[in-house]
XYZ file of C-alpha atoms in Angstrom:
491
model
C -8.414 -16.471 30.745
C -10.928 -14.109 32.531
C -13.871 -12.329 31.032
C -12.424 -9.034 31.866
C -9.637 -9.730 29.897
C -11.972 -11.022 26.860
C -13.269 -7.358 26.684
C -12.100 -4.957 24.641
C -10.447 -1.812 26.437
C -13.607 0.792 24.962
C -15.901 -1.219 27.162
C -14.072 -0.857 30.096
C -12.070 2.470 29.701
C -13.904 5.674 29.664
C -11.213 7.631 27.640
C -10.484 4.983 25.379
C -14.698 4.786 24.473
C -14.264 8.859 24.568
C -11.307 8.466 22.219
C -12.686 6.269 19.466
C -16.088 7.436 19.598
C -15.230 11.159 18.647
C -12.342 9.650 16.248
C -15.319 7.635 14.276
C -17.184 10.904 14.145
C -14.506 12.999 12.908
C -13.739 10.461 10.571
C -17.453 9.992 9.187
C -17.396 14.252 9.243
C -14.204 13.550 6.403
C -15.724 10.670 4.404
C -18.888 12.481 3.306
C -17.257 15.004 1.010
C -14.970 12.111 -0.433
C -17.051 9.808 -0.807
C -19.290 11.945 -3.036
C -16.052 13.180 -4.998
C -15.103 9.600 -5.777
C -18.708 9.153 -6.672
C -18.319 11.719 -9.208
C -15.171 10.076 -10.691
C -16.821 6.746 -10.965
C -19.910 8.112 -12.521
C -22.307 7.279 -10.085
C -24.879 9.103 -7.712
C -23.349 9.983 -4.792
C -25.470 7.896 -2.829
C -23.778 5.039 -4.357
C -20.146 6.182 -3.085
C -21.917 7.163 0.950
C -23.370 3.703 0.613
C -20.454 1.690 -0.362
C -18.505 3.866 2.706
C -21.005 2.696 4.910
C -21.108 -1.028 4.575
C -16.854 -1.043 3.721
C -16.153 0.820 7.208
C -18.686 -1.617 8.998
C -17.741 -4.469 7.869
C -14.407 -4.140 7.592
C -14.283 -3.519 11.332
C -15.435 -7.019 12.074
C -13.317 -9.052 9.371
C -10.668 -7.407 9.053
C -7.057 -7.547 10.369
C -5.682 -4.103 11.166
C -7.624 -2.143 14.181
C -8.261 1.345 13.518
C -7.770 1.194 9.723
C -10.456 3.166 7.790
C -12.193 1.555 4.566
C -14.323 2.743 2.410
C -14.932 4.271 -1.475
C -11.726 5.307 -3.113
C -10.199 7.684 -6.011
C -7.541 4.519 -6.761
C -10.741 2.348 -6.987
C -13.052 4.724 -8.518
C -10.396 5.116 -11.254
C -10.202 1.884 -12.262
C -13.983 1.045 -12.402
C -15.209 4.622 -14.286
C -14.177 3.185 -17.800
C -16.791 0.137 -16.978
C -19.587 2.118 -15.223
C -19.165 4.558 -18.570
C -19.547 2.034 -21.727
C -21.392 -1.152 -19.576
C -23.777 1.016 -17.058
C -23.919 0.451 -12.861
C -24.881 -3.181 -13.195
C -21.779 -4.430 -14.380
C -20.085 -1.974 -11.816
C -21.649 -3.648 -8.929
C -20.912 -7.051 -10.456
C -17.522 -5.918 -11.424
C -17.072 -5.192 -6.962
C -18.597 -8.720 -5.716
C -16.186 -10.394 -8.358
C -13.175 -8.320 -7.087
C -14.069 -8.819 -3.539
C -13.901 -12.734 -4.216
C -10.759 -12.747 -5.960
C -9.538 -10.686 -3.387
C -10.532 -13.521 -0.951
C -8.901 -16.051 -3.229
C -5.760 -13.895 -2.905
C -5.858 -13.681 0.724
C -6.040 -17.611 1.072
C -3.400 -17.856 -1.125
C -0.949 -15.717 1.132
C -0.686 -13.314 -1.236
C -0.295 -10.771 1.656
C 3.312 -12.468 1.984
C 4.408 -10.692 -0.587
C 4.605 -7.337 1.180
C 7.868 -8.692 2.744
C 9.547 -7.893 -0.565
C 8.682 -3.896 -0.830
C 11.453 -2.125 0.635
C 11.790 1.005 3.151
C 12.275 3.267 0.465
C 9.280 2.434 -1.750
C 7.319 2.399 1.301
C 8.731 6.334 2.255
C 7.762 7.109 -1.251
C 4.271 5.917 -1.061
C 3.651 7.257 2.147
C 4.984 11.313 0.711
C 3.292 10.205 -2.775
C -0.035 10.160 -0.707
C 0.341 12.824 1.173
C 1.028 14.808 -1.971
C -1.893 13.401 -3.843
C -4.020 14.670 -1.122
C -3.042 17.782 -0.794
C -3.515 18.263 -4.322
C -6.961 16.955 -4.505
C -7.686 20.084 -2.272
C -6.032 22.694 -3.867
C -9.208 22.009 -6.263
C -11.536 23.229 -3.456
C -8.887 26.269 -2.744
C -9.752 27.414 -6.433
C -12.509 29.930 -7.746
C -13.896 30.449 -4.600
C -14.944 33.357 -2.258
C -12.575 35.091 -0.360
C -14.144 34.025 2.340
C -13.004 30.259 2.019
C -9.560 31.503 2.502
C -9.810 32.878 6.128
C -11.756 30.132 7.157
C -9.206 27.576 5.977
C -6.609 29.830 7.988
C -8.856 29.743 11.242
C -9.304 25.789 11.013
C -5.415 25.467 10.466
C -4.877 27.103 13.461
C -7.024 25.190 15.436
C -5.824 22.105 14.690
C -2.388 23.544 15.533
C -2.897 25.090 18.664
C -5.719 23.865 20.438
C -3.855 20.440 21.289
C -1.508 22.263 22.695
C -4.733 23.434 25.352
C -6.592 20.126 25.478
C -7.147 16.824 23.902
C -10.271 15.511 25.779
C -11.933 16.527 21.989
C -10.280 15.970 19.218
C -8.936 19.051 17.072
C -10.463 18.447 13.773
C -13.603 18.151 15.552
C -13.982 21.441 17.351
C -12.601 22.908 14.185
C -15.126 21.694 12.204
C -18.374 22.375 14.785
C -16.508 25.825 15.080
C -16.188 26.619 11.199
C -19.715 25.788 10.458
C -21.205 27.552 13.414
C -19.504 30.598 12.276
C -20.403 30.493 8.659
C -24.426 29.669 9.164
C -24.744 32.337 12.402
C -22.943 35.284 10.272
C -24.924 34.384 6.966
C -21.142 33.909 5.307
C -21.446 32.423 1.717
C -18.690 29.764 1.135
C -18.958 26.318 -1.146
C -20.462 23.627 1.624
C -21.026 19.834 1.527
C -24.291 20.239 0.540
C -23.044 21.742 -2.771
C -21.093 18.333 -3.489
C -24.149 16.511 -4.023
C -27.954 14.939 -2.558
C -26.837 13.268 1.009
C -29.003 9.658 0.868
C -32.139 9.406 2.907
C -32.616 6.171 3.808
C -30.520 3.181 4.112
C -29.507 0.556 1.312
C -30.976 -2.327 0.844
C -29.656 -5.366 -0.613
C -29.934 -7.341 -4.152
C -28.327 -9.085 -7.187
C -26.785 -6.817 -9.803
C -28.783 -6.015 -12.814
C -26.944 -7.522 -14.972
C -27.245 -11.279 -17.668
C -25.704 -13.916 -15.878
C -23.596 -15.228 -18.659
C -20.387 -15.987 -19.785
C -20.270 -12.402 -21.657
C -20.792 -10.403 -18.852
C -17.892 -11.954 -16.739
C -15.713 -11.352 -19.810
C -16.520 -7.983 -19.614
C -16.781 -7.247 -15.628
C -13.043 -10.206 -15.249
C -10.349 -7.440 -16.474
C -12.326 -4.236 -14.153
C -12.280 -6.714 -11.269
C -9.218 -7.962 -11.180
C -7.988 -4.611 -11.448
C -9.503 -3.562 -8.762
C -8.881 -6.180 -6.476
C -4.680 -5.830 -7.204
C -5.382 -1.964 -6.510
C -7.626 -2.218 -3.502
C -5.228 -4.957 -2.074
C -2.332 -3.399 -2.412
C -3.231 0.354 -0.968
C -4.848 -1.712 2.071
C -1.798 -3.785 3.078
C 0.308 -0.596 2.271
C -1.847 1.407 4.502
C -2.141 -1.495 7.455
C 1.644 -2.001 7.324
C 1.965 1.776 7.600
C -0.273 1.793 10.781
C 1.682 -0.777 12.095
C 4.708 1.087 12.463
C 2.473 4.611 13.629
C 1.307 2.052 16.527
C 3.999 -0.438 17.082
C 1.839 -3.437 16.538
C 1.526 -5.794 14.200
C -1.861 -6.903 12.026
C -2.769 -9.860 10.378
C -2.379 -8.957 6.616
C -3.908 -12.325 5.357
C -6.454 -11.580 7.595
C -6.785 -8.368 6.247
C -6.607 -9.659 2.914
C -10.176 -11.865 3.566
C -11.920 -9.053 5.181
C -11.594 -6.310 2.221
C -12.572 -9.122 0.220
C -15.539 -9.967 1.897
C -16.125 -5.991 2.402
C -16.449 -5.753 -1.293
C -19.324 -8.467 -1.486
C -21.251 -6.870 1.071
C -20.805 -3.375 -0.348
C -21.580 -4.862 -3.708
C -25.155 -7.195 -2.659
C -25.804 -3.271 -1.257
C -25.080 -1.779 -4.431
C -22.093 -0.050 -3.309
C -19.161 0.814 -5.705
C -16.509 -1.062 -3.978
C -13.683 0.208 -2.090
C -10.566 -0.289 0.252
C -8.119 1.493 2.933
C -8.288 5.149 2.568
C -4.672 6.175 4.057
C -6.376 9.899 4.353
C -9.087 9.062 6.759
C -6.930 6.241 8.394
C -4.666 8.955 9.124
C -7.179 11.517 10.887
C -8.645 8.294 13.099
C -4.790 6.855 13.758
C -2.330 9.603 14.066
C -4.504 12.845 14.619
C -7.523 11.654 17.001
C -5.506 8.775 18.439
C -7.690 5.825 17.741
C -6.436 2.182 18.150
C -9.236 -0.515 18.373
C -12.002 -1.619 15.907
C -14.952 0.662 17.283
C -13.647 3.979 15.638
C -13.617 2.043 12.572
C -17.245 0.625 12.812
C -18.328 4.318 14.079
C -17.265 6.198 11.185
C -19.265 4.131 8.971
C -22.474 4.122 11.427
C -22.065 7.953 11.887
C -21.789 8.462 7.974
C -25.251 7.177 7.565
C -26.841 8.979 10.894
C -24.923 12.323 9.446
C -26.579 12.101 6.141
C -30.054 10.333 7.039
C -30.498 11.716 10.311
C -28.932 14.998 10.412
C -28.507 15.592 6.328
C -29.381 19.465 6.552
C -27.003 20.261 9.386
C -24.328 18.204 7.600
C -24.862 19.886 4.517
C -24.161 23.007 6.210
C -20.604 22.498 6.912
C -18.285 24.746 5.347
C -15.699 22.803 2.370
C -13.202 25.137 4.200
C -13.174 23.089 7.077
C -12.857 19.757 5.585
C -9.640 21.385 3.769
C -8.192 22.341 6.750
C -8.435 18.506 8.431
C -6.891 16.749 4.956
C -4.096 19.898 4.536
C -2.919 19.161 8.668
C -3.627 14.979 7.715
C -0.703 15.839 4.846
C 1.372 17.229 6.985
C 1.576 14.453 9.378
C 1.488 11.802 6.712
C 4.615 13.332 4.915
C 7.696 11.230 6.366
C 9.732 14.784 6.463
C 12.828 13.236 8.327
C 13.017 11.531 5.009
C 14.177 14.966 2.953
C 16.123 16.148 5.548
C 19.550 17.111 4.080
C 21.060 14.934 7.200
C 19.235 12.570 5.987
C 20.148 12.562 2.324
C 23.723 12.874 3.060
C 23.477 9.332 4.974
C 21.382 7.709 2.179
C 22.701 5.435 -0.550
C 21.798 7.454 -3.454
C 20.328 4.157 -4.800
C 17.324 4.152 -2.111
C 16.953 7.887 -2.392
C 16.438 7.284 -6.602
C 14.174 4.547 -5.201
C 12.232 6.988 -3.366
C 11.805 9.667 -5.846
C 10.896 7.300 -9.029
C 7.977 5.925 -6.246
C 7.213 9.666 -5.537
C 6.846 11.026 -9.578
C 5.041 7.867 -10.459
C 2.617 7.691 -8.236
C 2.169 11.303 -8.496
C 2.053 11.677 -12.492
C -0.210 8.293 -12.659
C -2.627 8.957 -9.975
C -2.158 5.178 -9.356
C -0.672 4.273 -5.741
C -0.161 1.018 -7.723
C 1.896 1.767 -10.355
C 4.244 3.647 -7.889
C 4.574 1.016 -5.905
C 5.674 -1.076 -8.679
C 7.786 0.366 -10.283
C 9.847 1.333 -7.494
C 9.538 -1.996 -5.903
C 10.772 -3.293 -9.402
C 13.515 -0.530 -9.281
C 14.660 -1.444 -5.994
C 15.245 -4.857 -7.184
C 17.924 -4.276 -10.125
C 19.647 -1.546 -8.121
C 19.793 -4.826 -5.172
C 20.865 -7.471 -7.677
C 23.496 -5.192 -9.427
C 24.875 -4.287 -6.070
C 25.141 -7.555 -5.159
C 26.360 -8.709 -8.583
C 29.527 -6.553 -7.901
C 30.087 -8.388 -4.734
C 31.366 -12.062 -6.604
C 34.898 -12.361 -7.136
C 37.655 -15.103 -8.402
C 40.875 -15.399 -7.497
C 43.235 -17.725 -8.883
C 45.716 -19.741 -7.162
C 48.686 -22.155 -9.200
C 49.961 -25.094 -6.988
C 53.941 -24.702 -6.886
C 54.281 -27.934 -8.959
C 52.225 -25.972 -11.757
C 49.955 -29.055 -12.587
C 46.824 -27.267 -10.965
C 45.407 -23.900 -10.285
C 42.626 -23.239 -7.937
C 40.033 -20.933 -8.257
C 38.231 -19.535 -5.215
C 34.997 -17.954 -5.907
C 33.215 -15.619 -3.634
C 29.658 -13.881 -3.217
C 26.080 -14.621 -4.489
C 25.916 -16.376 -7.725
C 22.932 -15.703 -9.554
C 21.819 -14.340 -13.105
C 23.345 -11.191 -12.794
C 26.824 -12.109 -10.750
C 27.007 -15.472 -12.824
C 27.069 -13.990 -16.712
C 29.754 -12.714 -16.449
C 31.873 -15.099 -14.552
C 32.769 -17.203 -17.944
C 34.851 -14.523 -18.712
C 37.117 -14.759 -15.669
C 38.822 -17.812 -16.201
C 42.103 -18.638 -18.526
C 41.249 -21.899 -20.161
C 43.814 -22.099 -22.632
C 46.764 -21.415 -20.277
C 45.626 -22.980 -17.579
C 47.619 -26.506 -16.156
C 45.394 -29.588 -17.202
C 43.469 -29.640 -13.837
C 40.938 -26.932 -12.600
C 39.587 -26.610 -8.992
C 36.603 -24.143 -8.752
C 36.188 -23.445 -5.228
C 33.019 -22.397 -4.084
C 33.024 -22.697 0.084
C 32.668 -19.060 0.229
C 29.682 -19.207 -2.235
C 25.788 -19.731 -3.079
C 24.284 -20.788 -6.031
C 20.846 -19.283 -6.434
C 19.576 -20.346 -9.534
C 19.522 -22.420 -12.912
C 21.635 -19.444 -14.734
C 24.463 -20.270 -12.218
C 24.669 -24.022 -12.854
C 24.351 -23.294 -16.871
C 27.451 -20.674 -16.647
C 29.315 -23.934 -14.176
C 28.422 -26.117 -16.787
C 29.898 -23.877 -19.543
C 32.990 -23.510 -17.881
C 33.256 -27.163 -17.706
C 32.748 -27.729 -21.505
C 35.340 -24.757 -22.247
C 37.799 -26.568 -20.039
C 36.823 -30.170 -21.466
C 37.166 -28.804 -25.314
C 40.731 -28.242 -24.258
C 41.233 -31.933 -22.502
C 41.463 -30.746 -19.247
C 39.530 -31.570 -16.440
C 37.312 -29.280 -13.611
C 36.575 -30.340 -9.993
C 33.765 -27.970 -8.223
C 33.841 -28.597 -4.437
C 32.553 -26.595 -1.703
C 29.229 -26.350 -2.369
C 26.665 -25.877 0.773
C 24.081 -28.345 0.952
C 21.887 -25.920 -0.978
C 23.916 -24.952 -3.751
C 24.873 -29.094 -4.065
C 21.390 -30.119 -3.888
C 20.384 -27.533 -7.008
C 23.719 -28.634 -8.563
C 22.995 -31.959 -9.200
C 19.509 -31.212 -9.923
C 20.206 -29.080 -13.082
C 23.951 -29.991 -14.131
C 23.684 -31.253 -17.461
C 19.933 -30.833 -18.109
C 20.243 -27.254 -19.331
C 21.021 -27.592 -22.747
C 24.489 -26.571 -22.381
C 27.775 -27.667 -24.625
């Protein structure tokens, strides 16, 4: 393999470097006014939540698996963490993020990441609107008691973002909107709420140490629980967001790669006395789908710009209108809302099982504020409607040889805890002949409930003195047969 092909496409494509280097700009632009409202949530200065930005995007763009993806401080993470930073103080905190980046390491070496196999479509359409809703509704908060003036502005920016692609796309929209916005607002004098009224930008860069906290067994029983709470969170709205970027791009990602790097993100951010963090589907949005960025340079960017914006250039930054911010997250909701997914053609098509599947994601991610617990409980919802659906699909027929002295019963579908139950009741034992053929060629048996409900059919048939022959069985189905047959306790 050449060096040329060794390199990635920014350093040899002048659109692509064009592309991701305005992308990590209008990304940083986003992350300054978050940042500093997660801060706020977590309790913390809001240098703390511009730090742990900072070190999450950079590192993240060299460990981790999915290009493009943003990391950084988070509401889901700031939630979870608030409670400790409130009764224990920011020393635990920052303990509390190097312990949940290395369990999240332990995770990812453990293949944990696997597991996203098993979330279906339609929790996966529900997270995505459930975001997209939680956004906009953190910014209807900056919609409220303000000037008139905010209003206009927001309208302006809207249209911008709208239209202006439609013109050109050698800068991104969000970008021009937001230089535009804020040149307006500081050359007429016009007085509107403005990043700098969020909170003190930092003015120099962090530094790295050890928590301030005992090293003793007490202290990880009190940081363990916060941790490992926030390492389930962080994990699980990262490979959520990096499979959802897969499908924007078409590519695939590494998730147990990803897994390790968010891990390792956290360690850094916490030696730097960040306040942890993971994929932020908001800001991954405005660098993936609305500025078009695909490699790990936009990524690295945004954090490297955050900290140039706020050391460097903290005044003008401080300047920019709330307004315009607004504007980017209202269009980022609008793209992130999978809309085909409400169309009435749409729900017509649907079982109503996955569209139930969708909604329950939607409400409880929604009424929770906990991407988590939405994707839960409709991964856990999606499960029983599956298993009763497929319950319904075993069946037994019976068949009586013409002599009478045997009868054959054919079973058919998935047997498993849910199918098998009720199977027991299916059979005649007291008028059937004295010899009992269970057929199950057109079967599987999935589990030890199946060969208990076998076995009790047996005994039924064997109280009566007749006798049962099971044949058929795949190798499978044999295998876990004579594994468990008899050991379960049953008769």
């Amino acid at each position: 393999m050449s060096v040329a092909r060794l390199r990635p496409d920014w350093l040899t494509d002048p659109q692509v470097w064009r592309t991701e280097v305005l992308a990590g700009l209008v990304v940083a632009l986003a992350l300054i006014p978050e940042a500093i409202s997660f801060s706020i949530i977590a309790g913390v200065d809001p240098a703390i939540g511009l730090f742990a930005s900072f070190t999450m995007a950079v590192t993240i763009a060299i460990v981790g698996g999915r290009r493009a993806m943003i990391s950084a401080a988070t509401g889901a993470v700031a939630l979870v963490i608030a409670p400790l930073n409130r009764e224990h103080g920011l020393g635990h905190l920052i303990a509390a993020v190097i312990l949940a980046g290395v369990i999240q390491v332990v995770m990812g070496v453990l293949g944990v990441a696997k597991l996203m196999r098993f979330i279906p479509r339609s929790v996966m359409v529900g997270f995505v609107n459930a975001l997209a809703v939680m956004i906009f509704m953190t910014q209807v908060s900056e919609l409220r008691n303000v000037p008139w003036a905010v209003y206009p502005l927001l309208v302006a920016g809207l249209l911008l973002m709208v239209f202006l692609p439609r013109v050109t796309s050698v800068v991104p929209a969000p970008l021009v909107s937001i230089v535009a916005l804020t040149a307006v607002t500081v050359a007429a004098g016009i007085a509107v709420p403005t990043v700098g009224d969020k909170g003190e930008l930092p003015s120099s860069l962090p530094t790295p140490g050890l928590p301030d906290v005992p090293f003793t067994p007490e202290t990880l029983m009190t940081i363990a629980p916060y941790a490992f709470a926030m390492a389930l969170v962080g994990l699980m709205e990262s490979l959520m967001t990096a499979r959802l970027v897969d499908d924007i791009t078409d590519t695939r990602s590494d998730k147990t790669r990803e897994s390790i790097g968010q891990g390792i993100a956290n360690i850094v951010t916490g030696f730097f006395g960040g306040m942890g963090g993971c994929a932020m589907i908001g800001q991954t949005m405005i660098n993936v789908k609305v500025s078009g960025a695909r490699t790990r340079l936009s990524t690295f960017l945004a954090g490297a710009f955050l900290m140039v914006l706020c050391i460097v250039f903290g005044p003008v930054v401080s300047d920019i209108p709330m307004a315009a911010l607004v504007a980017v997250m209202v269009m980022v909701c609008f793209a992130t809302f999978d809309w085909h997914s409400i169309a009435p053609a749409t729900l017509r098509r649907m079982p109503v099982g996955e569209i139930a599947v969708m909604v329950i994601t939607v409400v409880c991610v929604v009424v929770t504020h906990n991407l988590a617990v939405g994707v839960v409980v409709g991964s856990v919802t999606a499960m029983m409607i599956f298993a009763r659906r497929v319950a319904r699909h075993a069946a037994v027929t019976a068949v009586t040889d013409p002599d009478g002295r045997t009868v054959v019963y054919r079973v058919t579908g998935a047997l498993f805890f849910a199918s098998a139950n009720e199977l027991t009741g299916r059979f005649a034992y007291a008028t059937d002949p004295d010899r009992v053929v269970i057929d199950l060629s057109a079967a599987h048996v999935w589990d030890a409930s199946s060969v208990a409900v076998l076995d009790v059919i047996e005994t039924k048939y064997a109280q009566r003195g007749k006798t049962v022959e099971i044949r058929g069985l795949n190798d499978p189905s044999a295998a876990l047969h004579d594994r468990l047959s008899g050991e379960l306790g049953v008769g």
